[in-house]
CSV table of N, CA and C in Angstrom, one decimal:
chain,number,residue,atom,x,y,z
H,1047,MET,N,7.6,-28.0,-16.1
H,1047,MET,CA,7.5,-28.9,-14.9
H,1047,MET,C,6.2,-28.6,-14.7
H,1048,THR,N,5.8,-29.9,-14.1
H,1048,THR,CA,4.8,-30.6,-13.4
H,1048,THR,C,5.1,-30.2,-12.0
H,1049,SER,N,4.4,-29.8,-10.8
H,1049,SER,CA,4.6,-29.8,-9.8
H,1049,SER,C,3.2,-31.3,-9.3
H,1050,MET,N,3.2,-31.5,-8.4
H,1050,MET,CA,2.3,-32.8,-8.2
H,1050,MET,C,2.0,-32.2,-6.6
H,1051,ASN,N,1.9,-30.8,-6.3
H,1051,ASN,CA,1.2,-30.1,-5.3
H,1051,ASN,C,-0.2,-29.4,-5.7
H,1052,GLY,N,0.8,-29.1,-7.1
H,1052,GLY,CA,-0.4,-28.0,-7.6
H,1052,GLY,C,-0.5,-26.1,-7.1
H,1053,LEU,N,-1.9,-25.9,-7.3
H,1053,LEU,CA,-1.8,-24.5,-7.2
H,1053,LEU,C,-3.2,-24.2,-7.1
H,1054,VAL,N,-3.1,-23.5,-5.8
H,1054,VAL,CA,-4.3,-22.6,-5.0
H,1054,VAL,C,-4.6,-21.3,-5.4
H,1055,VAL,N,-5.5,-20.4,-6.2
H,1055,VAL,CA,-6.0,-19.3,-6.6
H,1055,VAL,C,-7.3,-18.7,-5.4
H,1056,ASN,N,-6.9,-18.3,-4.7
H,1056,ASN,CA,-7.5,-17.6,-3.7
H,1056,ASN,C,-8.5,-16.6,-3.9
H,1057,LEU,N,-9.3,-16.7,-4.5
H,1057,LEU,CA,-10.2,-15.3,-5.2
H,1057,LEU,C,-11.7,-15.1,-4.4
H,1058,THR,N,-11.4,-13.7,-3.8
H,1058,THR,CA,-12.1,-13.0,-2.7
H,1058,THR,C,-12.9,-12.1,-3.5
H,1059,HIS,N,-13.3,-12.2,-4.7
H,1059,HIS,CA,-14.2,-11.3,-5.4
H,1059,HIS,C,-15.0,-12.1,-7.0
H,1060,SER,N,-16.1,-11.0,-7.5
H,1060,SER,CA,-16.6,-12.0,-8.2
H,1060,SER,C,-17.4,-10.7,-8.9
H,1061,VAL,N,-18.6,-10.1,-8.9
H,1061,VAL,CA,-19.6,-9.6,-9.0
H,1061,VAL,C,-18.3,-8.0,-8.7
H,1062,ASP,N,-18.4,-7.8,-7.5
H,1062,ASP,CA,-17.7,-6.5,-7.5
H,1062,ASP,C,-16.8,-5.8,-7.2
H,1063,ASP,N,-15.7,-7.3,-8.7
H,1063,ASP,CA,-14.5,-6.3,-9.1
H,1063,ASP,C,-14.0,-7.6,-10.2
H,1064,PRO,N,-15.2,-7.5,-11.0
H,1064,PRO,CA,-15.0,-8.8,-12.3
H,1064,PRO,C,-13.5,-8.1,-12.9
H,1065,ASP,N,-12.6,-7.6,-13.2
H,1065,ASP,CA,-11.2,-7.5,-13.6
H,1065,ASP,C,-10.2,-8.1,-12.5
H,1066,ARG,N,-10.4,-8.2,-11.3
H,1066,ARG,CA,-10.0,-9.0,-10.3
H,1066,ARG,C,-10.0,-10.6,-10.7
H,1067,CYS,N,-11.7,-10.7,-10.8
H,1067,CYS,CA,-11.8,-12.0,-11.0
H,1067,CYS,C,-11.3,-12.5,-12.3
H,1068,SER,N,-11.4,-11.6,-13.4
H,1068,SER,CA,-11.1,-12.2,-14.8
H,1068,SER,C,-9.5,-12.3,-14.7
H,1069,VAL,N,-9.0,-11.7,-14.2
H,1069,VAL,CA,-7.2,-12.0,-13.6
H,1069,VAL,C,-6.8,-13.4,-13.2
H,1070,ALA,N,-7.4,-13.5,-11.7
H,1070,ALA,CA,-7.7,-14.9,-11.2
H,1070,ALA,C,-7.7,-15.9,-12.1
H,1071,MET,N,-9.1,-16.1,-12.8
H,1071,MET,CA,-9.8,-16.9,-14.0
H,1071,MET,C,-8.7,-17.1,-14.6
H,1072,VAL,N,-7.6,-16.3,-15.2
H,1072,VAL,CA,-6.9,-16.4,-16.1
H,1072,VAL,C,-5.9,-17.5,-15.6
H,1073,VAL,N,-5.1,-16.6,-14.8
H,1073,VAL,CA,-4.0,-17.6,-14.0
H,1073,VAL,C,-4.7,-18.5,-13.8
H,1074,ALA,N,-5.8,-19.4,-12.9
H,1074,ALA,CA,-5.9,-20.5,-12.7
H,1074,ALA,C,-6.1,-20.8,-14.1
H,1075,GLY,N,-6.6,-20.7,-15.2
H,1075,GLY,CA,-6.9,-21.7,-16.6
H,1075,GLY,C,-5.5,-21.9,-17.2
H,1076,ALA,N,-5.0,-20.7,-17.0
H,1076,ALA,CA,-3.2,-21.2,-17.6
H,1076,ALA,C,-2.6,-22.6,-16.8
H,1077,SER,N,-2.8,-22.3,-15.6
H,1077,SER,CA,-2.6,-23.7,-14.6
H,1077,SER,C,-2.9,-24.7,-14.8
H,1078,VAL,N,-4.4,-24.8,-15.0
H,1078,VAL,CA,-4.8,-26.3,-14.9
H,1078,VAL,C,-4.6,-26.7,-16.6
H,1079,ALA,N,-4.2,-25.5,-17.7
H,1079,ALA,CA,-4.0,-25.9,-19.0
H,1079,ALA,C,-2.4,-26.4,-19.1
H,1080,SER,N,-1.6,-26.3,-17.7
H,1080,SER,CA,-0.2,-26.5,-17.7
H,1080,SER,C,-0.4,-28.2,-17.0
H,1081,GLU,N,-1.4,-28.2,-16.8
H,1081,GLU,CA,-1.1,-29.7,-16.3
H,1081,GLU,C,-1.3,-30.1,-14.8
H,1082,GLN,N,-1.1,-28.7,-14.4
H,1082,GLN,CA,-1.1,-28.5,-12.8
H,1082,GLN,C,-2.7,-29.1,-11.9
H,1083,LYS,N,-2.5,-29.2,-10.8
H,1083,LYS,CA,-3.7,-29.7,-10.1
H,1083,LYS,C,-4.1,-28.4,-9.4
H,1084,THR,N,-5.1,-27.6,-10.2
H,1084,THR,CA,-5.4,-26.2,-9.8
H,1084,THR,C,-7.2,-26.1,-8.9
H,1085,THR,N,-7.1,-25.5,-8.1
H,1085,THR,CA,-8.0,-25.4,-7.2
H,1085,THR,C,-8.4,-23.7,-7.1
H,1086,VAL,N,-9.9,-23.4,-7.4
H,1086,VAL,CA,-9.6,-22.1,-7.1
H,1086,VAL,C,-10.9,-21.9,-6.0
H,1087,PHE,N,-10.1,-21.5,-4.3
H,1087,PHE,CA,-10.4,-21.3,-3.1
H,1087,PHE,C,-11.1,-20.2,-3.4
H,1088,LEU,N,-13.0,-19.9,-3.3
H,1088,LEU,CA,-13.8,-18.7,-3.4
H,1088,LEU,C,-14.4,-18.9,-2.0
H,1089,SER,N,-13.8,-17.2,-2.0
H,1089,SER,CA,-14.2,-16.6,-0.2
H,1089,SER,C,-14.6,-15.3,-0.6
H,1090,SER,N,-15.5,-15.1,0.7
H,1090,SER,CA,-16.1,-13.6,0.7
H,1090,SER,C,-17.2,-13.4,-0.2
H,1091,GLU,N,-16.8,-12.3,-1.0
H,1091,GLU,CA,-17.6,-11.9,-2.3
H,1091,GLU,C,-17.1,-13.2,-3.3
H,1092,GLY,N,-16.3,-13.6,-3.3
H,1092,GLY,CA,-15.5,-14.3,-4.6
H,1092,GLY,C,-16.8,-15.9,-4.3
H,1093,THR,N,-17.1,-16.2,-3.7
H,1093,THR,CA,-18.2,-17.5,-3.5
H,1093,THR,C,-19.5,-16.8,-4.7
H,1094,ARG,N,-19.8,-16.0,-4.7
H,1094,ARG,CA,-20.9,-15.5,-5.8
H,1094,ARG,C,-20.7,-15.8,-7.0
H,1095,LEU,N,-19.4,-16.4,-7.3
H,1095,LEU,CA,-19.1,-17.2,-8.8
H,1095,LEU,C,-19.1,-18.7,-9.1
H,1096,ALA,N,-19.6,-19.9,-8.0
H,1096,ALA,CA,-19.9,-20.5,-8.1
H,1096,ALA,C,-21.8,-20.8,-8.0
H,1097,ALA,N,-22.5,-19.7,-7.7
H,1097,ALA,CA,-23.5,-19.8,-8.2
H,1097,ALA,C,-23.9,-19.9,-9.4
H,1098,LYS,N,-25.4,-20.7,-9.8
H,1098,LYS,CA,-25.2,-20.8,-11.2
H,1098,LYS,C,-26.2,-19.6,-11.6
H,1099,GLY,N,-25.4,-18.9,-13.3
H,1099,GLY,CA,-25.7,-18.0,-13.4
H,1099,GLY,C,-25.0,-16.4,-13.6
H,1100,VAL,N,-24.2,-16.8,-12.5
H,1100,VAL,CA,-23.2,-15.6,-12.2
H,1100,VAL,C,-22.2,-15.3,-13.1
H,1101,ALA,N,-21.6,-16.1,-13.7
H,1101,ALA,CA,-20.7,-16.3,-14.8
H,1101,ALA,C,-20.8,-15.9,-15.7
H,1102,ASP,N,-22.5,-15.6,-15.9
H,1102,ASP,CA,-22.8,-15.4,-17.2
H,1102,ASP,C,-23.3,-13.7,-17.5
H,1103,GLU,N,-23.0,-13.0,-16.1
H,1103,GLU,CA,-23.5,-11.9,-16.4
H,1103,GLU,C,-21.8,-11.0,-16.4
H,1104,LEU,N,-21.1,-11.9,-16.1
H,1104,LEU,CA,-19.8,-11.0,-16.2
H,1104,LEU,C,-18.6,-10.5,-17.3
H,1105,GLN,N,-18.7,-9.9,-17.6
H,1105,GLN,CA,-17.5,-9.7,-18.9
H,1105,GLN,C,-16.9,-8.2,-18.5
H,1106,GLU,N,-15.7,-8.4,-17.9
H,1106,GLU,CA,-14.6,-7.4,-18.0
H,1106,GLU,C,-14.6,-7.1,-19.6
H,1107,ASP,N,-13.9,-5.9,-20.1
H,1107,ASP,CA,-13.0,-5.4,-20.9
H,1107,ASP,C,-11.2,-6.0,-21.5
H,1108,GLY,N,-11.7,-6.7,-22.3
H,1108,GLY,CA,-9.9,-7.1,-22.6
H,1108,GLY,C,-9.9,-8.4,-22.3
H,1109,PHE,N,-11.2,-9.3,-22.0
H,1109,PHE,CA,-11.0,-10.3,-20.7
H,1109,PHE,C,-12.5,-11.3,-21.6
H,1110,ALA,N,-11.6,-12.7,-22.0
H,1110,ALA,CA,-12.8,-13.6,-22.6
H,1110,ALA,C,-14.0,-13.6,-21.3
H,1111,PRO,N,-14.8,-14.1,-21.8
H,1111,PRO,CA,-16.3,-13.6,-21.3
H,1111,PRO,C,-16.4,-14.7,-19.6
H,1112,MET,N,-16.6,-14.6,-18.6
H,1112,MET,CA,-16.3,-15.5,-17.7
H,1112,MET,C,-17.0,-16.5,-17.3
H,1113,SER,N,-17.7,-16.5,-18.2
H,1113,SER,CA,-18.7,-18.0,-18.3
H,1113,SER,C,-17.8,-18.9,-19.1
H,1114,GLN,N,-17.0,-18.7,-20.1
H,1114,GLN,CA,-16.4,-19.3,-20.8
H,1114,GLN,C,-14.9,-19.3,-19.6
H,1115,LEU,N,-14.5,-18.6,-19.4
H,1115,LEU,CA,-13.1,-19.0,-18.4
H,1115,LEU,C,-13.3,-19.9,-17.4
H,1116,VAL,N,-14.4,-19.7,-16.9
H,1116,VAL,CA,-15.3,-20.8,-15.8
H,1116,VAL,C,-15.4,-22.1,-16.3
H,1117,SER,N,-16.4,-22.4,-17.4
H,1117,SER,CA,-16.4,-23.5,-18.1
H,1117,SER,C,-15.0,-24.5,-18.7
H,1118,THR,N,-14.1,-23.2,-18.8
H,1118,THR,CA,-13.2,-24.0,-19.7
H,1118,THR,C,-12.0,-24.6,-18.3
H,1119,PHE,N,-11.8,-23.6,-17.2
H,1119,PHE,CA,-11.4,-23.9,-16.1
H,1119,PHE,C,-12.3,-25.0,-15.8
H,1120,VAL,N,-13.1,-25.8,-15.6
H,1120,VAL,CA,-14.0,-26.8,-15.3
H,1120,VAL,C,-13.5,-28.0,-15.9
H,1121,ASP,N,-13.9,-27.7,-17.2
H,1121,ASP,CA,-13.6,-28.8,-18.5
H,1121,ASP,C,-12.4,-29.5,-18.4
H,1122,ALA,N,-11.1,-28.8,-17.9
H,1122,ALA,CA,-9.7,-28.9,-18.0
H,1122,ALA,C,-9.3,-29.7,-16.9
H,1123,GLY,N,-10.5,-30.0,-15.6
H,1123,GLY,CA,-10.5,-30.4,-14.6
H,1123,GLY,C,-9.9,-29.8,-13.6
H,1124,GLY,N,-10.0,-28.0,-13.3
H,1124,GLY,CA,-10.1,-27.7,-12.4
H,1124,GLY,C,-11.3,-27.5,-11.3
H,1125,THR,N,-11.2,-27.4,-10.0
H,1125,THR,CA,-12.0,-27.6,-8.7
H,1125,THR,C,-12.4,-26.3,-8.9
H,1126,PHE,N,-13.3,-26.2,-8.1
H,1126,PHE,CA,-13.6,-24.5,-7.5
H,1126,PHE,C,-14.1,-25.2,-5.4
H,1127,LEU,N,-13.5,-24.9,-4.6
H,1127,LEU,CA,-14.0,-25.0,-3.1
H,1127,LEU,C,-14.6,-23.5,-2.6
H,1128,VAL,N,-15.6,-23.8,-2.1
H,1128,VAL,CA,-16.7,-22.5,-1.6
H,1128,VAL,C,-16.2,-22.7,-0.5
H,1129,CYS,N,-15.9,-21.3,0.5
H,1129,CYS,CA,-15.8,-21.0,2.3
H,1129,CYS,C,-17.6,-21.3,2.1
H,1130,SER,N,-17.1,-22.4,3.3
H,1130,SER,CA,-18.7,-22.8,3.9
H,1130,SER,C,-19.3,-21.3,4.5
H,1131,PRO,N,-18.7,-20.9,5.7
H,1131,PRO,CA,-19.3,-19.4,6.0
H,1131,PRO,C,-20.0,-18.7,5.4
H,1132,CYS,N,-18.6,-18.8,4.0
H,1132,CYS,CA,-19.1,-17.3,3.0
H,1132,CYS,C,-20.2,-17.8,2.4
H,1133,ALA,N,-20.2,-18.8,1.9
H,1133,ALA,CA,-21.8,-19.4,1.4
H,1133,ALA,C,-22.6,-19.1,2.3
H,1134,LYS,N,-22.6,-20.1,3.5
H,1134,LYS,CA,-23.8,-19.2,4.2
H,1134,LYS,C,-24.2,-17.9,4.1
H,1135,LYS,N,-23.4,-17.1,4.7
H,1135,LYS,CA,-23.9,-15.7,4.8
H,1135,LYS,C,-24.2,-14.6,3.6
H,1136,ARG,N,-24.0,-15.3,2.2
H,1136,ARG,CA,-25.0,-14.9,1.3
H,1136,ARG,C,-25.7,-15.8,0.5
H,1137,GLY,N,-26.7,-17.0,1.3
H,1137,GLY,CA,-27.7,-17.6,1.1
H,1137,GLY,C,-27.2,-18.6,-0.4
H,1138,ILE,N,-25.7,-19.0,-0.1
H,1138,ILE,CA,-25.5,-20.2,-1.1
H,1138,ILE,C,-25.5,-21.4,-0.9
H,1139,THR,N,-26.4,-22.6,-1.3
H,1139,THR,CA,-26.5,-23.9,-1.4
H,1139,THR,C,-25.8,-24.9,-1.8
H,1140,ALA,N,-25.7,-25.9,-1.5
H,1140,ALA,CA,-24.9,-26.8,-2.5
H,1140,ALA,C,-26.1,-27.2,-3.8
H,1141,ASP,N,-27.2,-26.7,-3.7
H,1141,ASP,CA,-28.3,-27.1,-4.7
H,1141,ASP,C,-27.9,-25.8,-5.7
H,1142,ASP,N,-27.4,-24.6,-4.9
H,1142,ASP,CA,-27.2,-23.7,-5.9
H,1142,ASP,C,-26.0,-23.5,-7.3
H,1143,LEU,N,-24.6,-24.3,-7.0
H,1143,LEU,CA,-23.4,-24.3,-7.5
H,1143,LEU,C,-23.5,-24.6,-8.7
H,1144,ILE,N,-22.8,-24.4,-9.5
H,1144,ILE,CA,-22.3,-24.3,-10.6
H,1144,ILE,C,-21.4,-26.1,-10.8
H,1145,PRO,N,-21.3,-26.9,-11.9
H,1145,PRO,CA,-20.2,-28.1,-11.9
H,1145,PRO,C,-19.0,-27.5,-11.3
H,1146,GLY,N,-18.7,-28.8,-10.7
H,1146,GLY,CA,-17.0,-28.6,-10.2
H,1146,GLY,C,-16.8,-27.1,-9.2
H,1147,ALA,N,-17.8,-27.6,-8.2
H,1147,ALA,CA,-17.9,-26.4,-7.2
H,1147,ALA,C,-18.6,-27.2,-6.5
H,1148,SER,N,-17.5,-27.3,-4.9
H,1148,SER,CA,-18.4,-27.6,-3.7
H,1148,SER,C,-18.2,-27.1,-2.3
H,1149,ILE,N,-19.3,-26.9,-1.5
H,1149,ILE,CA,-18.6,-26.3,-0.2
H,1149,ILE,C,-18.2,-26.9,0.8
H,1150,VAL,N,-17.1,-26.4,1.2
H,1150,VAL,CA,-16.1,-26.5,2.0
H,1150,VAL,C,-16.2,-25.8,3.6
H,1151,GLY,N,-15.6,-26.7,4.2
H,1151,GLY,CA,-15.0,-26.3,4.7
H,1151,GLY,C,-13.4,-25.5,5.3
H,1152,GLY,N,-12.9,-25.0,6.6
H,1152,GLY,CA,-11.3,-24.0,5.9
H,1152,GLY,C,-10.1,-25.3,5.8
H,1153,ALA,N,-10.7,-26.5,6.8
H,1153,ALA,CA,-9.3,-27.6,7.0
H,1153,ALA,C,-9.4,-28.1,5.6
H,1154,THR,N,-10.1,-28.3,4.6
H,1154,THR,CA,-9.7,-28.2,3.3
H,1154,THR,C,-9.0,-27.8,2.5
H,1155,LEU,N,-9.2,-26.3,2.7
H,1155,LEU,CA,-8.0,-25.6,1.9
H,1155,LEU,C,-6.6,-25.4,2.9
H,1156,VAL,N,-6.5,-25.6,4.4
H,1156,VAL,CA,-5.2,-26.0,5.4
H,1156,VAL,C,-4.4,-27.0,4.4
H,1157,ALA,N,-5.5,-28.5,4.3
H,1157,ALA,CA,-4.7,-29.5,3.6
H,1157,ALA,C,-4.4,-29.8,2.4
H,1158,LEU,N,-4.8,-28.7,1.6
H,1158,LEU,CA,-4.2,-28.3,0.3
H,1158,LEU,C,-2.7,-27.9,0.1
H,1159,LEU,N,-2.9,-26.8,1.1
H,1159,LEU,CA,-1.2,-25.8,1.4
H,1159,LEU,C,-0.2,-26.6,2.1
H,1160,ALA,N,-0.9,-27.7,3.4
H,1160,ALA,CA,0.1,-27.9,4.3
H,1160,ALA,C,0.9,-29.2,3.3
H,1161,ASP,N,0.2,-29.6,2.0
H,1161,ASP,CA,0.7,-30.1,1.4
H,1161,ASP,C,1.5,-29.9,0.2
H,1162,GLY,N,1.8,-28.6,0.4
H,1162,GLY,CA,2.9,-28.1,-0.4
H,1162,GLY,C,2.2,-27.6,-1.5
H,1163,ALA,N,0.9,-27.3,-1.7
H,1163,ALA,CA,0.3,-26.5,-2.9
H,1163,ALA,C,1.2,-24.9,-2.8
H,1164,ALA,N,1.5,-24.3,-3.8
H,1164,ALA,CA,1.5,-23.0,-3.9
H,1164,ALA,C,0.6,-22.5,-3.7
H,1165,SER,N,0.1,-21.2,-3.3
H,1165,SER,CA,-0.7,-20.3,-3.7
H,1165,SER,C,-0.6,-18.7,-4.1
H,1166,LEU,N,-1.8,-18.1,-4.1
H,1166,LEU,CA,-1.6,-17.1,-5.2
H,1166,LEU,C,-3.1,-16.6,-4.6
H,1167,SER,N,-3.4,-14.9,-4.3
H,1167,SER,CA,-4.3,-14.0,-3.7
H,1167,SER,C,-4.8,-13.1,-4.9
H,1168,PHE,N,-6.2,-13.4,-5.0
H,1168,PHE,CA,-6.8,-12.2,-5.8
H,1168,PHE,C,-8.0,-11.6,-4.8
């Protein structure tokens, strides 16, 4: 059953909690593989996942490498939206981002949710 409105995965962790980050990316990967429009909204420490090279350093026992989870998600059509003030606070600019990621304001997330996207938070 495909929902037109898709799924937003709100991810607030990355290097600070690779386990939680891995679970979120497995769920996001399963969603996009099921032909759901899938967006991972990166906020707080989650924003670091969108910076080039960060995923390459993350590997949680029992999960595929983070770099593989991220690339599979993006290759399948998933997108990353990065919280603008969160990125700015951490010195992450548009030039630092991996493919499939863009820095956005909160209104972008609100629009997805108002349009009926389901959401999960990690």
